[in-house]
Amino acid sequence: MLDSINIFLGFYFIVMGCITYKLFIWPYFISPLRKIPGPPSDSLIYGNLKTLMKEESGVPQLGWVEEHGKVITFHGLFNKPKLYIADAKLIQEILLNKAYDFIKPPSVAIISLIGRGLILAEGEDHKRQRKMSNPAFTYSNIKEMVPSCVRVASTLKDLIEDKINSGETNINLTPYISKATLDVIGLVGFNYEFNSLTSPNELAVAYDSIFNSPVTPLRIALNIISNYIPLVREIPLEPNKRFKNACEVSSRVSKRLVEERYNEAKNEELKGRDLLSLLININNKLPAEEKMSDEELKYQIMTFLFAGHETVGISTCWALYSLAQHPHEQDSLREELVKAFPDKSKFNPTYDDINSLEYLNCVVKESLRLNPPASTIVRTNLKDEVMENYFIPKNTEISLGILALHKSTEVWGPTADNFDPKRWLDTSLTKNVSNLNYLPFLTGPRNCIGSKVALTEFKVLLSMLIRNFVFKPIEGFHIRKRSFPAPKPDPYLGLAVSIVES
C-alpha cells in the first residue's frame, strides 16, 4: 500500500513540476524571449489571449507597439512566450529574404478545411505548386473573368433593389456579399454555378455555419486546443459538428469539380478559362516530377474557395462600412462612377475600364490599408535567429503586425488612423509606400497569387453597389470588428440603403 502511495506521490510531483516549469519557470526565467519588452501576461493559463479576444480592446497590439517598441514578447495559451514584430525591415527578412525558413505553424482547423494547397504547402512542395499555378493568373486570363464578376454583381444589385422596393431599407448586407463572392469564385475558379444568391446551396450554408455563426468561448477554445490535441474535434459538440460538416462538404465539392474537369479533359472538351481548367491543362503538359497530384488539385480548389470567397467578402463589407461613415468620400466615388458609366443600366466594365478609375483605386487601397484581410499573420522559424540583437530560438511563434505597419505614423502621417482615400493622391506620401510597409496581400514568394483576381472582383462589386445605392449608418446600430474566425463586422454589416435614381 505504501509503495502505491509513493508511486502516486512521485507521479503527482513530476506532473506538477512539469506544469510549474511550463507555465512559470520557462517563460519568466529561462526563455530567451523574456529579455524582449512586452505586456505582462494576464494569466498563467491564457497568457494575453483574453485581451486579444476582447471586442472592446480593438487591436491591443497597436498599443503594445506604442508602449514597448516594434519587437515585442507576449504570451499565448499556457503562458507560452511569443513574438510580435511590427518592423518593416524584419518583416522583409521573414517574408522576402528567408520566406522558406519561416513556416506557417500547423493549424488543424485550417488544414482540415482547405488542405495543403498553396496557402499551407511548405518548402519544395510550395515552390512546385506555385510555379505550376503562376501561368493561370496572367493578365489575359484575369481580364476574361470580369464578365462573370459583373453578372454576379448585377444579381446582387437586383436583390438589394427588390428589398428596398418592398419597403425594407435597413439591410443586413453580410449574407448577400458573402454569397455573391462565393458565386463569383465558383464561376471564375471552376466554371461552376453555385447560384447561392438565388437558391439554397450546401457549400454556402456550410461556410455560413462556421464564418457567420456567433463566436463563443467554446468555439475559440476548441479551435486553439485542437492544435495541441486534435482528438477534441471528435467530441460531439455543436461547433465541432458544424466544423466537420463544412470540411466534409468543401472536400466533397472540390473532389467532384476536379473529376468533372478531368473527364472533360479526357474528351478534349476542357476549353474553359476558369482557374481549375487552366490548372488542369497546364498540369497535363508538365513532366511527372513537376505535376500536381489529384489530391493537390483538390486542395487548390478548397484554397480558392476559402481565400477567394472570404477575403473579398470581408474587404467589400469594410469598404461599404467606411464609405457609409464618410458620405463625402462615398459621393466622390459615385461621381467618378457616374461619369464613367452615365447609364447605370449599362454597367458592363472591362478589366481596363475598372482599373482606370483613379478614385476607386484610392478607396480600395485605403480600405485594405485599414482593414487588411489579415491584420496579423503568423510564422515559425525553422532555425535559431538573431533579430534586433535578440536571440530567437527555433520554433518560436512569430506574429507579423500587418495592421501595425498600415497604421504607422512614420509612413502614413498623423492621420494614419483615419479613412482618407485622397492620401493615395499625395505623391509626397506614396513615394514612401512599398510592398514592405503596405501588405494587404503580403510580399515575397508566398504573397497572394490571386491578388489581381481578388482586386478585380472587389472593384467590380464595390462599383456596382456605389453606382446604384447610397449607404448610410443605421442610427443606434453599433458595428464592431471581431477577430475570430475572420475579421468581419460584428454582429453583421447593417446599413440603411436607398436607390440612386439618376
Short mmCIF file of C-alpha atoms in Angstrom, two decimals:
data_model
loop_
_atom_site.label_atom_id
_atom_site.label_comp_id
_atom_site.label_asym_id
_atom_site.label_seq_id
_atom_site.Cartn_x
_atom_site.Cartn_y
_atom_site.Cartn_z
CA MET A 1 0.00 0.00 0.00
CA LEU A 2 2.84 2.36 0.94
CA ASP A 3 4.58 1.66 -2.38
CA SER A 4 1.42 2.61 -4.29
CA ILE A 5 1.14 5.88 -2.37
CA ASN A 6 4.80 6.67 -3.02
CA ILE A 7 4.37 5.96 -6.74
CA PHE A 8 1.30 8.18 -6.88
CA LEU A 9 3.03 11.00 -4.98
CA GLY A 10 6.08 10.69 -7.20
CA PHE A 11 3.94 10.89 -10.32
CA TYR A 12 1.99 13.83 -8.85
CA PHE A 13 5.13 15.83 -8.08
CA ILE A 14 6.58 15.09 -11.54
CA VAL A 15 3.40 16.33 -13.22
CA MET A 16 3.18 19.42 -11.00
CA GLY A 17 6.87 20.10 -11.60
CA CYS A 18 6.38 19.91 -15.39
CA ILE A 19 3.37 22.22 -15.20
CA THR A 20 5.23 24.72 -13.00
CA TYR A 21 8.19 24.67 -15.36
CA LYS A 22 6.00 25.13 -18.44
CA LEU A 23 3.76 27.88 -17.06
CA PHE A 24 6.12 29.80 -14.81
CA ILE A 25 9.82 28.87 -14.78
CA TRP A 26 10.40 28.68 -18.57
CA PRO A 27 8.53 31.90 -19.55
CA TYR A 28 9.95 34.10 -16.76
CA PHE A 29 13.42 32.72 -16.01
CA ILE A 30 14.76 30.67 -18.95
CA SER A 31 13.17 31.60 -22.30
CA PRO A 32 15.44 33.94 -24.35
CA LEU A 33 12.27 35.90 -25.22
CA ARG A 34 11.99 37.07 -21.59
CA LYS A 35 14.62 39.73 -22.39
CA ILE A 36 12.39 41.34 -25.03
CA PRO A 37 9.96 44.02 -23.76
CA GLY A 38 6.23 43.49 -23.93
CA PRO A 39 2.98 43.45 -21.97
CA PRO A 40 2.81 41.36 -18.79
CA SER A 41 0.99 38.05 -19.05
CA ASP A 42 -2.60 38.30 -17.81
CA SER A 43 -2.82 34.64 -16.80
CA LEU A 44 -0.63 31.58 -16.39
CA ILE A 45 -3.21 29.65 -18.45
CA TYR A 46 -4.48 32.15 -21.02
CA GLY A 47 -1.47 34.44 -21.28
CA ASN A 48 -2.64 37.54 -23.19
CA LEU A 49 -5.31 35.67 -25.18
CA LYS A 50 -8.26 37.17 -23.29
CA THR A 51 -7.02 40.67 -24.07
CA LEU A 52 -6.57 39.75 -27.73
CA MET A 53 -10.08 38.31 -27.96
CA LYS A 54 -11.94 41.13 -26.20
CA GLU A 55 -14.04 43.09 -28.67
CA GLU A 56 -13.73 46.31 -26.68
CA SER A 57 -9.94 46.12 -26.75
CA GLY A 58 -9.80 46.72 -30.52
CA VAL A 59 -6.34 45.72 -31.72
CA PRO A 60 -4.27 45.73 -28.50
CA GLN A 61 -1.05 45.01 -30.40
CA LEU A 62 -1.10 48.61 -31.68
CA GLY A 63 -0.96 49.84 -28.08
CA TRP A 64 1.81 47.37 -27.32
CA VAL A 65 3.91 48.74 -30.18
CA GLU A 66 3.41 52.30 -28.99
CA GLU A 67 4.44 51.37 -25.44
CA HIS A 68 7.13 48.72 -25.95
CA GLY A 69 8.54 49.14 -29.46
CA LYS A 70 8.41 47.22 -32.74
CA VAL A 71 9.69 43.88 -31.40
CA ILE A 72 7.60 42.58 -28.51
CA THR A 73 7.12 39.45 -26.43
CA PHE A 74 3.59 38.48 -25.43
CA HIS A 75 2.13 35.24 -24.07
CA GLY A 76 -0.20 32.70 -25.64
CA LEU A 77 -2.06 29.68 -24.30
CA PHE A 78 -0.38 28.08 -21.27
CA ASN A 79 1.72 31.26 -20.95
CA LYS A 80 3.85 30.31 -23.97
CA PRO A 81 6.15 33.23 -24.95
CA LYS A 82 5.55 34.51 -28.48
CA LEU A 83 6.97 37.29 -30.61
CA TYR A 84 5.15 40.22 -32.23
CA ILE A 85 7.02 42.18 -34.91
CA ALA A 86 5.97 45.49 -36.46
CA ASP A 87 9.32 46.40 -38.02
CA ALA A 88 9.31 46.66 -41.83
CA LYS A 89 12.93 45.50 -42.23
CA LEU A 90 12.42 42.40 -40.10
CA ILE A 91 9.17 41.59 -41.87
CA GLN A 92 11.02 41.92 -45.18
CA GLU A 93 13.61 39.45 -43.89
CA ILE A 94 10.91 36.95 -42.89
CA LEU A 95 8.57 37.25 -45.89
CA LEU A 96 11.03 38.08 -48.67
CA ASN A 97 14.62 37.07 -47.96
CA LYS A 98 14.04 33.95 -45.85
CA ALA A 99 10.48 33.02 -46.78
CA TYR A 100 11.08 29.26 -46.59
CA ASP A 101 12.94 29.45 -43.29
CA PHE A 102 9.79 30.78 -41.61
CA ILE A 103 6.84 28.41 -41.98
CA LYS A 104 3.19 28.69 -41.09
CA PRO A 105 2.58 26.94 -37.76
CA PRO A 106 0.29 23.94 -38.26
CA SER A 107 -3.38 24.66 -37.68
CA VAL A 108 -5.57 21.58 -37.52
CA ALA A 109 -8.67 23.65 -38.26
CA ILE A 110 -7.34 25.34 -41.41
CA ILE A 111 -5.64 22.19 -42.74
CA SER A 112 -8.90 20.26 -42.29
CA LEU A 113 -10.86 22.95 -44.12
CA ILE A 114 -8.61 23.74 -47.10
CA GLY A 115 -5.88 21.07 -47.19
CA ARG A 116 -2.26 21.70 -48.10
CA GLY A 117 -2.73 23.81 -51.20
CA LEU A 118 -0.81 27.00 -51.98
CA ILE A 119 -1.65 28.62 -48.65
CA LEU A 120 -0.40 25.79 -46.44
CA ALA A 121 2.17 23.93 -48.57
CA GLU A 122 5.77 24.44 -47.45
CA GLY A 123 9.26 24.26 -48.92
CA GLU A 124 9.71 22.41 -52.21
CA ASP A 125 6.01 21.47 -52.35
CA HIS A 126 5.06 25.15 -52.28
CA LYS A 127 7.68 26.10 -54.88
CA ARG A 128 6.40 23.38 -57.25
CA GLN A 129 2.73 24.28 -56.74
CA ARG A 130 3.44 28.00 -57.14
CA LYS A 131 5.50 27.54 -60.32
CA MET A 132 2.82 25.36 -61.85
CA SER A 133 -0.01 27.76 -60.88
CA ASN A 134 1.55 31.07 -62.00
CA PRO A 135 0.53 30.78 -65.70
CA ALA A 136 -3.16 30.60 -64.70
CA PHE A 137 -3.03 34.14 -63.26
CA THR A 138 -1.87 36.09 -66.30
CA TYR A 139 -3.41 39.38 -67.41
CA SER A 140 -5.12 37.75 -70.40
CA ASN A 141 -6.80 35.16 -68.15
CA ILE A 142 -7.86 37.59 -65.43
CA LYS A 143 -9.45 40.09 -67.82
CA GLU A 144 -11.73 37.34 -69.13
CA MET A 145 -13.10 36.83 -65.60
CA VAL A 146 -14.60 40.33 -65.41
CA PRO A 147 -17.92 39.50 -67.16
CA SER A 148 -18.59 36.79 -64.55
CA CYS A 149 -17.93 39.30 -61.76
CA VAL A 150 -20.29 41.80 -63.40
CA ARG A 151 -23.03 39.16 -63.83
CA VAL A 152 -22.99 38.23 -60.14
CA ALA A 153 -22.74 41.88 -59.08
CA SER A 154 -25.83 42.61 -61.19
CA THR A 155 -27.76 39.81 -59.47
CA LEU A 156 -26.68 41.20 -56.09
CA LYS A 157 -27.85 44.68 -57.11
CA ASP A 158 -31.26 43.36 -58.21
CA LEU A 159 -31.80 41.53 -54.91
CA ILE A 160 -30.98 44.60 -52.83
CA GLU A 161 -33.20 46.73 -55.07
CA ASP A 162 -36.08 44.28 -54.56
CA LYS A 163 -35.74 44.55 -50.78
CA ILE A 164 -35.80 48.35 -50.94
CA ASN A 165 -38.80 48.36 -53.27
CA SER A 166 -40.62 46.09 -50.84
CA GLY A 167 -40.18 48.71 -48.11
CA GLU A 168 -37.06 47.43 -46.33
CA THR A 169 -34.29 49.99 -46.06
CA ASN A 170 -32.20 48.78 -43.09
CA ILE A 171 -30.47 45.77 -44.65
CA ASN A 172 -28.12 43.11 -43.32
CA LEU A 173 -25.64 43.04 -46.19
CA THR A 174 -23.26 40.39 -44.81
CA PRO A 175 -25.04 37.29 -46.21
CA TYR A 176 -25.63 38.94 -49.58
CA ILE A 177 -22.00 39.90 -50.07
CA SER A 178 -20.77 36.54 -48.76
CA LYS A 179 -22.97 34.65 -51.22
CA ALA A 180 -22.02 36.96 -54.08
CA THR A 181 -18.30 36.31 -53.57
CA LEU A 182 -18.94 32.57 -53.38
CA ASP A 183 -20.85 32.73 -56.68
CA VAL A 184 -18.00 34.69 -58.31
CA ILE A 185 -15.29 32.26 -57.19
CA GLY A 186 -17.47 29.41 -58.43
CA LEU A 187 -17.54 30.92 -61.91
CA VAL A 188 -14.01 32.28 -62.25
CA GLY A 189 -12.44 29.47 -60.25
CA PHE A 190 -14.23 26.39 -61.59
CA ASN A 191 -16.84 27.49 -64.14
CA TYR A 192 -19.40 26.25 -61.63
CA GLU A 193 -22.80 27.83 -60.93
CA PHE A 194 -23.27 27.89 -57.16
CA ASN A 195 -26.17 30.36 -57.55
CA SER A 196 -26.12 30.81 -53.77
CA LEU A 197 -27.60 34.33 -54.09
CA THR A 198 -30.82 32.99 -55.54
CA SER A 199 -31.14 29.42 -54.24
CA PRO A 200 -30.02 27.28 -51.28
CA ASN A 201 -26.52 25.88 -51.68
CA GLU A 202 -24.93 23.37 -49.33
CA LEU A 203 -21.47 24.91 -49.57
CA ALA A 204 -22.79 28.40 -48.80
CA VAL A 205 -24.74 27.01 -45.83
CA ALA A 206 -21.71 25.10 -44.55
CA TYR A 207 -19.40 28.13 -44.82
CA ASP A 208 -22.01 30.37 -43.24
CA SER A 209 -22.26 28.00 -40.27
CA ILE A 210 -18.60 28.48 -39.36
CA PHE A 211 -17.86 32.02 -40.55
CA ASN A 212 -21.08 33.82 -39.62
CA SER A 213 -22.32 31.90 -36.58
CA PRO A 214 -21.88 33.52 -33.12
CA VAL A 215 -18.38 33.45 -31.66
CA THR A 216 -18.42 31.78 -28.26
CA PRO A 217 -15.66 30.94 -25.75
CA LEU A 218 -16.27 27.25 -26.56
CA ARG A 219 -15.58 27.78 -30.28
CA ILE A 220 -12.39 29.68 -29.54
CA ALA A 221 -11.22 27.06 -27.03
CA LEU A 222 -11.89 24.17 -29.42
CA ASN A 223 -10.03 25.90 -32.23
CA ILE A 224 -6.95 26.55 -30.09
CA ILE A 225 -6.87 23.26 -28.18
CA SER A 226 -7.30 21.19 -31.37
CA ASN A 227 -3.82 22.36 -32.44
CA TYR A 228 -2.41 20.58 -29.40
CA ILE A 229 -4.95 17.76 -29.01
CA PRO A 230 -6.61 17.03 -32.40
CA LEU A 231 -8.96 14.50 -30.83
CA VAL A 232 -11.02 17.29 -29.24
CA ARG A 233 -12.61 17.73 -32.69
CA GLU A 234 -14.20 14.30 -32.19
CA ILE A 235 -16.20 15.46 -29.16
CA PRO A 236 -19.86 15.65 -30.30
CA LEU A 237 -20.33 19.35 -29.57
CA GLU A 238 -22.31 21.66 -31.85
CA PRO A 239 -19.30 23.78 -33.01
CA ASN A 240 -17.44 20.56 -33.87
CA LYS A 241 -20.42 19.22 -35.82
CA ARG A 242 -20.67 22.43 -37.86
CA PHE A 243 -16.94 22.48 -38.49
CA LYS A 244 -16.73 18.82 -39.56
CA ASN A 245 -19.72 19.26 -41.87
CA ALA A 246 -18.09 22.30 -43.53
CA CYS A 247 -14.86 20.33 -44.04
CA GLU A 248 -16.74 17.35 -45.49
CA VAL A 249 -18.82 19.49 -47.86
CA SER A 250 -15.79 21.51 -49.04
CA SER A 251 -13.76 18.35 -49.67
CA ARG A 252 -16.60 16.55 -51.48
CA VAL A 253 -17.49 19.50 -53.73
CA SER A 254 -13.81 20.06 -54.58
CA LYS A 255 -13.26 16.40 -55.44
CA ARG A 256 -16.33 16.39 -57.69
CA LEU A 257 -15.20 19.52 -59.54
CA VAL A 258 -11.75 18.02 -60.22
CA GLU A 259 -13.30 14.79 -61.51
CA GLU A 260 -15.68 16.69 -63.80
CA ARG A 261 -12.87 18.76 -65.31
CA TYR A 262 -10.65 15.69 -65.76
CA ASN A 263 -13.44 13.95 -67.65
CA GLU A 264 -13.77 16.98 -69.92
CA ALA A 265 -10.01 16.96 -70.46
CA LYS A 266 -10.03 13.27 -71.44
CA ASN A 267 -12.69 14.03 -74.05
CA GLU A 268 -10.72 17.10 -75.20
CA GLU A 269 -13.63 19.30 -74.15
CA LEU A 270 -11.82 21.32 -71.46
CA LYS A 271 -11.85 24.75 -73.11
CA GLY A 272 -12.81 26.91 -70.10
CA ARG A 273 -10.77 29.88 -68.88
CA ASP A 274 -11.60 29.28 -65.23
CA LEU A 275 -8.69 28.68 -62.86
CA LEU A 276 -9.29 24.95 -62.44
CA SER A 277 -9.48 24.28 -66.19
CA LEU A 278 -6.32 26.32 -66.72
CA LEU A 279 -4.51 24.43 -63.94
CA ILE A 280 -5.51 21.01 -65.31
CA ASN A 281 -4.45 21.93 -68.86
CA ILE A 282 -1.12 23.24 -67.55
CA ASN A 283 -0.68 20.20 -65.34
CA ASN A 284 -1.27 17.75 -68.19
CA LYS A 285 1.65 19.24 -70.14
CA LEU A 286 4.21 19.03 -67.33
CA PRO A 287 6.74 16.26 -66.70
CA ALA A 288 5.75 13.86 -63.93
CA GLU A 289 8.07 15.36 -61.32
CA GLU A 290 6.50 18.84 -61.73
CA LYS A 291 2.85 17.81 -61.81
CA MET A 292 0.31 18.31 -59.05
CA SER A 293 -1.40 15.18 -57.78
CA ASP A 294 -5.19 14.87 -57.92
CA GLU A 295 -5.20 15.49 -54.16
CA GLU A 296 -3.18 18.68 -54.57
CA LEU A 297 -5.54 19.91 -57.29
CA LYS A 298 -8.43 19.30 -54.90
CA TYR A 299 -6.55 21.31 -52.27
CA GLN A 300 -6.21 24.22 -54.71
CA ILE A 301 -9.99 24.30 -55.13
CA MET A 302 -10.52 24.23 -51.37
CA THR A 303 -7.94 27.02 -51.09
CA PHE A 304 -9.58 29.13 -53.81
CA LEU A 305 -13.00 28.62 -52.22
CA PHE A 306 -11.75 29.73 -48.82
CA ALA A 307 -9.41 32.56 -49.84
CA GLY A 308 -11.35 33.87 -52.84
CA HIS A 309 -14.67 33.75 -51.05
CA GLU A 310 -13.84 35.06 -47.57
CA THR A 311 -11.21 37.71 -48.25
CA VAL A 312 -13.13 39.57 -50.96
CA GLY A 313 -16.36 39.38 -48.98
CA ILE A 314 -14.75 40.80 -45.84
CA SER A 315 -12.97 43.53 -47.81
CA THR A 316 -16.18 44.59 -49.57
CA CYS A 317 -18.06 44.75 -46.27
CA TRP A 318 -15.46 47.02 -44.64
CA ALA A 319 -15.24 49.28 -47.70
CA LEU A 320 -19.01 49.82 -47.60
CA TYR A 321 -18.86 50.44 -43.86
CA SER A 322 -16.11 53.07 -44.28
CA LEU A 323 -17.94 54.79 -47.13
CA ALA A 324 -21.16 54.85 -45.10
CA GLN A 325 -19.23 56.52 -42.26
CA HIS A 326 -17.71 59.03 -44.69
CA PRO A 327 -20.52 60.22 -47.02
CA HIS A 328 -18.32 62.82 -48.76
CA GLU A 329 -15.90 60.09 -49.86
CA GLN A 330 -18.85 57.96 -50.98
CA ASP A 331 -20.19 60.87 -53.03
CA SER A 332 -16.78 61.45 -54.63
CA LEU A 333 -16.55 57.82 -55.67
CA ARG A 334 -20.10 57.85 -57.03
CA GLU A 335 -19.34 60.98 -59.06
CA GLU A 336 -16.43 59.18 -60.70
CA LEU A 337 -18.60 56.13 -61.42
CA VAL A 338 -21.45 58.22 -62.84
CA LYS A 339 -19.00 59.97 -65.13
CA ALA A 340 -17.55 56.65 -66.31
CA PHE A 341 -20.94 54.88 -66.56
CA PRO A 342 -23.68 57.50 -67.14
CA ASP A 343 -26.34 54.87 -67.77
CA LYS A 344 -26.28 52.60 -64.73
CA SER A 345 -28.39 50.02 -66.55
CA LYS A 346 -25.46 49.50 -68.91
CA PHE A 347 -22.77 48.96 -66.27
CA ASN A 348 -20.55 46.45 -68.02
CA PRO A 349 -16.90 47.45 -67.49
CA THR A 350 -13.87 45.68 -68.88
CA TYR A 351 -10.76 44.91 -66.84
CA ASP A 352 -9.08 48.03 -68.16
CA ASP A 353 -12.19 50.17 -67.52
CA ILE A 354 -12.42 49.19 -63.87
CA ASN A 355 -8.69 49.63 -63.24
CA SER A 356 -8.58 53.06 -64.89
CA LEU A 357 -10.82 54.62 -62.22
CA GLU A 358 -8.42 56.64 -60.06
CA TYR A 359 -10.62 57.35 -57.06
CA LEU A 360 -11.97 53.80 -56.95
CA ASN A 361 -8.38 52.62 -56.77
CA CYS A 362 -7.74 55.04 -53.89
CA VAL A 363 -10.81 53.85 -51.97
CA VAL A 364 -9.84 50.20 -52.40
CA LYS A 365 -6.25 50.80 -51.32
CA GLU A 366 -7.31 52.83 -48.29
CA SER A 367 -9.89 50.27 -47.23
CA LEU A 368 -7.32 47.47 -47.48
CA ARG A 369 -4.87 49.60 -45.50
CA LEU A 370 -7.24 50.00 -42.56
CA ASN A 371 -8.88 46.59 -42.88
CA PRO A 372 -6.42 44.13 -44.44
CA PRO A 373 -7.80 40.60 -44.92
CA ALA A 374 -5.35 39.50 -42.20
CA SER A 375 -4.28 42.11 -39.64
CA THR A 376 -1.67 39.69 -38.28
CA ILE A 377 -0.01 36.66 -39.87
CA VAL A 378 1.96 34.01 -38.03
CA ARG A 379 5.23 32.27 -38.85
CA THR A 380 7.54 29.86 -37.01
CA ASN A 381 11.32 29.91 -37.55
CA LEU A 382 12.92 26.60 -38.54
CA LYS A 383 16.29 27.59 -37.07
CA ASP A 384 17.73 29.94 -34.47
CA GLU A 385 17.71 33.59 -35.50
CA VAL A 386 19.03 36.90 -34.18
CA MET A 387 16.71 39.91 -34.56
CA GLU A 388 17.50 43.38 -33.23
CA ASN A 389 20.30 41.77 -31.18
CA TYR A 390 17.80 39.42 -29.55
CA PHE A 391 18.29 35.66 -29.76
CA ILE A 392 15.17 33.98 -31.16
CA PRO A 393 15.27 30.18 -30.64
CA LYS A 394 13.91 27.96 -33.39
CA ASN A 395 10.21 27.05 -33.27
CA THR A 396 9.27 30.45 -31.86
CA GLU A 397 5.81 31.57 -32.94
CA ILE A 398 6.18 34.99 -34.57
CA SER A 399 3.22 37.28 -35.31
CA LEU A 400 3.83 39.83 -38.06
CA GLY A 401 1.89 43.03 -37.43
CA ILE A 402 0.46 43.93 -40.83
CA LEU A 403 -2.07 46.37 -39.37
CA ALA A 404 0.61 47.95 -37.18
CA LEU A 405 2.58 48.77 -40.36
CA HIS A 406 -0.57 50.01 -42.09
CA LYS A 407 -1.23 52.41 -39.21
CA SER A 408 2.34 53.55 -38.64
CA THR A 409 2.51 57.34 -38.36
CA GLU A 410 6.09 57.15 -39.66
CA VAL A 411 4.71 56.18 -43.08
CA TRP A 412 1.13 57.46 -43.09
CA GLY A 413 1.46 60.62 -41.01
CA PRO A 414 -0.62 61.84 -38.05
CA THR A 415 -3.91 60.82 -39.75
CA ALA A 416 -2.86 57.16 -40.04
CA ASP A 417 -5.99 56.01 -38.16
CA ASN A 418 -8.35 57.90 -40.46
CA PHE A 419 -10.13 56.68 -43.60
CA ASP A 420 -8.82 59.10 -46.22
CA PRO A 421 -8.66 57.77 -49.79
CA LYS A 422 -7.17 61.07 -51.00
CA ARG A 423 -3.91 60.26 -49.22
CA TRP A 424 -3.16 57.95 -52.18
CA LEU A 425 -3.10 61.01 -54.46
CA ASP A 426 -0.39 62.65 -52.34
CA THR A 427 2.91 61.79 -54.04
CA SER A 428 4.93 63.08 -51.08
CA LEU A 429 3.33 60.25 -49.05
CA THR A 430 3.03 57.50 -51.64
CA LYS A 431 6.72 57.73 -52.55
CA ASN A 432 7.40 56.17 -49.12
CA VAL A 433 4.89 53.35 -49.62
CA SER A 434 6.22 49.99 -50.79
CA ASN A 435 5.47 46.29 -50.60
CA LEU A 436 7.43 46.28 -47.34
CA ASN A 437 5.09 48.60 -45.39
CA TYR A 438 1.82 48.09 -47.30
CA LEU A 439 1.00 44.39 -47.29
CA PRO A 440 -2.69 43.58 -47.79
CA PHE A 441 -1.63 40.59 -49.93
CA LEU A 442 1.77 40.09 -48.25
CA THR A 443 5.00 40.06 -50.27
CA GLY A 444 7.71 37.68 -51.44
CA PRO A 445 7.35 34.15 -52.85
CA ARG A 446 4.39 33.45 -50.57
CA ASN A 447 2.33 36.51 -51.42
CA CYS A 448 -1.27 36.03 -52.56
CA ILE A 449 -1.13 34.54 -56.06
CA GLY A 450 -4.74 35.60 -56.70
CA SER A 451 -4.38 39.23 -55.59
CA LYS A 452 -5.24 40.65 -59.04
CA VAL A 453 -8.31 38.41 -59.26
CA ALA A 454 -9.39 39.49 -55.78
CA LEU A 455 -8.83 43.20 -56.51
CA THR A 456 -10.78 42.98 -59.76
CA GLU A 457 -13.74 41.28 -58.09
CA PHE A 458 -13.59 43.74 -55.18
CA LYS A 459 -13.64 46.74 -57.53
CA VAL A 460 -16.50 45.38 -59.66
CA LEU A 461 -18.70 44.61 -56.63
CA LEU A 462 -17.99 47.94 -54.95
CA SER A 463 -18.55 49.89 -58.18
CA MET A 464 -21.88 48.20 -58.86
CA LEU A 465 -23.11 48.87 -55.32
CA ILE A 466 -21.97 52.51 -55.06
CA ARG A 467 -23.22 53.35 -58.57
CA ASN A 468 -26.70 52.06 -57.68
CA PHE A 469 -27.15 52.71 -53.95
CA VAL A 470 -26.49 55.20 -51.19
CA PHE A 471 -25.29 53.65 -47.93
CA LYS A 472 -25.71 55.26 -44.51
CA PRO A 473 -25.23 54.07 -40.93
CA ILE A 474 -28.31 52.80 -39.11
CA GLU A 475 -28.97 55.10 -36.18
CA GLY A 476 -28.22 53.37 -32.87
CA PHE A 477 -26.72 50.26 -34.53
CA HIS A 478 -23.10 49.71 -33.50
CA ILE A 479 -20.74 47.59 -35.59
CA ARG A 480 -17.52 46.16 -34.14
CA LYS A 481 -14.70 44.20 -35.71
CA ARG A 482 -14.39 40.67 -34.42
CA SER A 483 -11.06 38.87 -34.57
CA PHE A 484 -12.21 35.23 -34.77
CA PRO A 485 -12.60 33.26 -37.01
CA ALA A 486 -12.22 36.13 -39.50
CA PRO A 487 -12.09 39.96 -39.12
CA LYS A 488 -15.73 40.53 -40.03
CA PRO A 489 -18.20 43.24 -39.00
CA ASP A 490 -19.95 42.06 -35.84
CA PRO A 491 -22.79 41.29 -35.39
CA TYR A 492 -23.15 41.98 -39.15
CA LEU A 493 -22.91 44.76 -41.73
CA GLY A 494 -26.21 46.52 -41.26
CA LEU A 495 -26.67 49.73 -43.27
CA ALA A 496 -29.51 51.98 -44.36
CA VAL A 497 -29.71 51.65 -48.14
CA SER A 498 -31.50 53.78 -50.74
CA ILE A 499 -31.53 53.71 -54.53
CA VAL A 500 -29.58 56.16 -56.69
CA GLU A 501 -32.30 57.38 -59.03
CA SER A 502 -30.25 59.21 -61.63
#
